[in-house]
XYZ file of N, CA, C and O in Angstrom:
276
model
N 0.842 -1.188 0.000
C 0.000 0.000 0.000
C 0.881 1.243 0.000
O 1.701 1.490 0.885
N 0.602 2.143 -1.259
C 0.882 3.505 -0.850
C 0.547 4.484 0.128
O -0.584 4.891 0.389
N 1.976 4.938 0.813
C 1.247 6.093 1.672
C 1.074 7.196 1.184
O 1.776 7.473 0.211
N 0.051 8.250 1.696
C -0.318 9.534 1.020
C 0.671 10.258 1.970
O 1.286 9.995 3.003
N 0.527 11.263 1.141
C 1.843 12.105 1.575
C 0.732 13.934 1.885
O 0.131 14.770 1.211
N 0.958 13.746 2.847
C -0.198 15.390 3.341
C 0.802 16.337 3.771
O 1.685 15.910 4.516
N 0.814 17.640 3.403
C 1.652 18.559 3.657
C 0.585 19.263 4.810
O -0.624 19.372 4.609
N 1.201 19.661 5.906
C 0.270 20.841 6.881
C 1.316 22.264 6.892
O 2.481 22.561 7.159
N 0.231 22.804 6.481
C 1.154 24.515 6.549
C 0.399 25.032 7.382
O -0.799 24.751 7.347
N 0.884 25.878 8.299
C 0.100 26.541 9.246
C 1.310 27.578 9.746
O 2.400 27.013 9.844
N 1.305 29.124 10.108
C 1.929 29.452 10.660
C 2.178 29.364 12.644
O 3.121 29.819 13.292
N 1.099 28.706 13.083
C 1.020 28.015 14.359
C 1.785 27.180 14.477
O 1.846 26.701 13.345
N 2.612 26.510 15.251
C 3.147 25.238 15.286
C 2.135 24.579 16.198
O 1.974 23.382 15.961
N 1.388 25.106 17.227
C 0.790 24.130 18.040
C -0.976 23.424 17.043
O -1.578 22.366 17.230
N -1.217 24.332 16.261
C -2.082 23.299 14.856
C -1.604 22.715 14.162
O -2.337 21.863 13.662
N -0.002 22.741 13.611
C 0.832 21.581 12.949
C 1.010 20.426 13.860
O 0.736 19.269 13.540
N 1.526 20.827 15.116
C 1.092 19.234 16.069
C -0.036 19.237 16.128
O -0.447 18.213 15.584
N -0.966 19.938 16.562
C -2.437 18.579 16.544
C -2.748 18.150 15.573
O -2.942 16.963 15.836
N -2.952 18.306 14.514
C -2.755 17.695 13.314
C -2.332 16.474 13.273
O -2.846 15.399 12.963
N -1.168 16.856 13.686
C -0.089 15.520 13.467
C -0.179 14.371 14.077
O 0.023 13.249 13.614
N -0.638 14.832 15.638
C -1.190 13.812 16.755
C -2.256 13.029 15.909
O -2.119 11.806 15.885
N -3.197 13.526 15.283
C -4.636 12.907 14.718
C -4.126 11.568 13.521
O -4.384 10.371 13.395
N -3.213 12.660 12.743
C -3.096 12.108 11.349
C -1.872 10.656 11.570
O -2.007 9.525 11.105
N -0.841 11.131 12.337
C 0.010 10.031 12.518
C -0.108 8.746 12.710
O 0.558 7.895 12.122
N -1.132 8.496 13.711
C -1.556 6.759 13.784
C -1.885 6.411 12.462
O -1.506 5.320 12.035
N -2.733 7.408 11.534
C -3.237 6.761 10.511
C -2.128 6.303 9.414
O -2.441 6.070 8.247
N -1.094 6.221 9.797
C -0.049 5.869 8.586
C 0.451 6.788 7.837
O 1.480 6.580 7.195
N -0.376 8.263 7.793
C 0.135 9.203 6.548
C 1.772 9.630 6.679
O 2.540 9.585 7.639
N 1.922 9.987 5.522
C 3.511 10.623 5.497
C 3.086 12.049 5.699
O 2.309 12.543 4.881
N 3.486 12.691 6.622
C 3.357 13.896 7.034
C 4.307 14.833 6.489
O 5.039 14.050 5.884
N 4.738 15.851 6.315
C 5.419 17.054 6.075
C 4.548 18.411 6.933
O 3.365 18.619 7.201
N 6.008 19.251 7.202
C 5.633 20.331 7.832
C 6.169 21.696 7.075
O 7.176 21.889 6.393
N 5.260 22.424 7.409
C 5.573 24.019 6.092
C 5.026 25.018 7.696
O 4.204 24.776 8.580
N 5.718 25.854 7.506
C 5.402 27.241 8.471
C 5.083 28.227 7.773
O 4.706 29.173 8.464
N 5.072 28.440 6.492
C 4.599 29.688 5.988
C 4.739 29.329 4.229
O 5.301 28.436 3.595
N 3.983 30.427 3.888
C 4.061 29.803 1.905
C 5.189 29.235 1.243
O 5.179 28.227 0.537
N 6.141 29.944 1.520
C 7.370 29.519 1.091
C 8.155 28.361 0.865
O 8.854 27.903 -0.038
N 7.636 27.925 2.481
C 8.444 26.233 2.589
C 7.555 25.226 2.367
O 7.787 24.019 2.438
N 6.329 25.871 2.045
C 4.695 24.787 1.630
C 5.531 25.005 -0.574
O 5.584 23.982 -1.256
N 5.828 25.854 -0.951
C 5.930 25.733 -2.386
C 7.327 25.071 -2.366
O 7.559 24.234 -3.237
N 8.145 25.324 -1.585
C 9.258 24.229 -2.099
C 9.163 23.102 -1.507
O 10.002 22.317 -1.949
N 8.436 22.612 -0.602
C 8.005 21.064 -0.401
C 7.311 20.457 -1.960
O 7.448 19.398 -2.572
N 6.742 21.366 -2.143
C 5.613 20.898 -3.152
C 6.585 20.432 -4.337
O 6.523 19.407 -5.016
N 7.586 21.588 -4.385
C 8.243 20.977 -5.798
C 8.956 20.318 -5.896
O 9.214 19.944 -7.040
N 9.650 19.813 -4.862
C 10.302 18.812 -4.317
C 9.430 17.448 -4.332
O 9.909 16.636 -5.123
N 8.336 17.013 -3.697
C 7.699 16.109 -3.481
C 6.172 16.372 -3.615
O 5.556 17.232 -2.986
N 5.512 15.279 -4.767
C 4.703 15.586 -4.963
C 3.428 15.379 -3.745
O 3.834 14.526 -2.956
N 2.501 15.709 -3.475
C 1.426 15.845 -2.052
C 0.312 15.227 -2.777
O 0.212 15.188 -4.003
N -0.539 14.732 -1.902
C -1.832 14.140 -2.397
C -3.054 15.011 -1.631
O -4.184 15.270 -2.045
N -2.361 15.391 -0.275
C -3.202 16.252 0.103
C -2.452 17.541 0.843
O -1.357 17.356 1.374
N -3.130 18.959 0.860
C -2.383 20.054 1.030
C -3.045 20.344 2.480
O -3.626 21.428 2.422
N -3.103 20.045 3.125
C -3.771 21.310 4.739
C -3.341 22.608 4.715
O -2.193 22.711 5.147
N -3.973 23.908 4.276
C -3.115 25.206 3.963
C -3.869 26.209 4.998
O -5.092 26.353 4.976
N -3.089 26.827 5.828
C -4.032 27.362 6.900
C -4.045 28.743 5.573
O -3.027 28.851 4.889
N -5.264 29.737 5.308
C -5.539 30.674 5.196
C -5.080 31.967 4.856
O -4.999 32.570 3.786
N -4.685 32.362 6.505
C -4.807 33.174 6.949
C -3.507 33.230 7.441
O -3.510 33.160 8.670
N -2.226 33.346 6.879
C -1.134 33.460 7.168
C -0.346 34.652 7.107
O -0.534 35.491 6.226
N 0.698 34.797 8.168
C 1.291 36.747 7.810
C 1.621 36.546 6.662
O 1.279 35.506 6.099
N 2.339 37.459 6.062
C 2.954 37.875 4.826
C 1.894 36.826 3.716
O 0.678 36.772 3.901
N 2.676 35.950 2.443
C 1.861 35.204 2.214
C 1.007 34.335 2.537
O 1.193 33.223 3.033
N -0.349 35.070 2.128
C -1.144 34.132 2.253
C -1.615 32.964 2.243
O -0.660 32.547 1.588
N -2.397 31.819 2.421
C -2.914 30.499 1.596
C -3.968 30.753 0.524
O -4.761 29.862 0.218
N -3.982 31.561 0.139
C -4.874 31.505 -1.358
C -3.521 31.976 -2.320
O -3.459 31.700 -3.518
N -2.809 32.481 -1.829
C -1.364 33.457 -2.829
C -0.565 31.831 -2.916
O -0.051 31.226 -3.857
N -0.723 31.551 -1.694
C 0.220 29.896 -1.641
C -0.609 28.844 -2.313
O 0.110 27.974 -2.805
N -1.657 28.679 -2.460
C -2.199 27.914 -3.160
C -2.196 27.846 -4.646
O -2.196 26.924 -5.461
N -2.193 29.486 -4.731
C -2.567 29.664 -6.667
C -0.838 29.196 -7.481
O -0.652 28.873 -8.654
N 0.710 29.379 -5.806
C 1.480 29.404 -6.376
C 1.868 28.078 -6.814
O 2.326 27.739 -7.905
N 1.630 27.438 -5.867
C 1.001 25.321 -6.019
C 0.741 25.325 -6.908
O 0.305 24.299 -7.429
């Protein structure tokens, strides 16, 4: 079985761990992003099956980080 590979961007770290607490038993391959930047070079680096993109982030946004995805 393939694992999915979920990126969580959040500029919080304490919503990147709960997250992680939830998602981890389930087998996923996790990645962590703190702000747009390190969410677009994860991305191009490794492809994601699923993105968790918080919003509402300082500087770039998650819709600016998303469109750059």
């Amino acid at each position: 079985m393939d694992m999915y590979r979920i990126l969580i961007c959040d500029d919080q770290k304490d919503i990147v761990n709960a997250l992680k607490i939830y998602l981890t038993p389930e087998g996923y391959d996790l990645y962590e992003a703190y702000n747009g930047q390190e969410a677009v070079e994860l991305c191009r680096k490794t492809p994601m099956d699923l993105i968790l993109l918080d919003v509402m982030m300082p500087g770039e946004d998650g819709f600016a980080t998303c469109r750059r995805i």
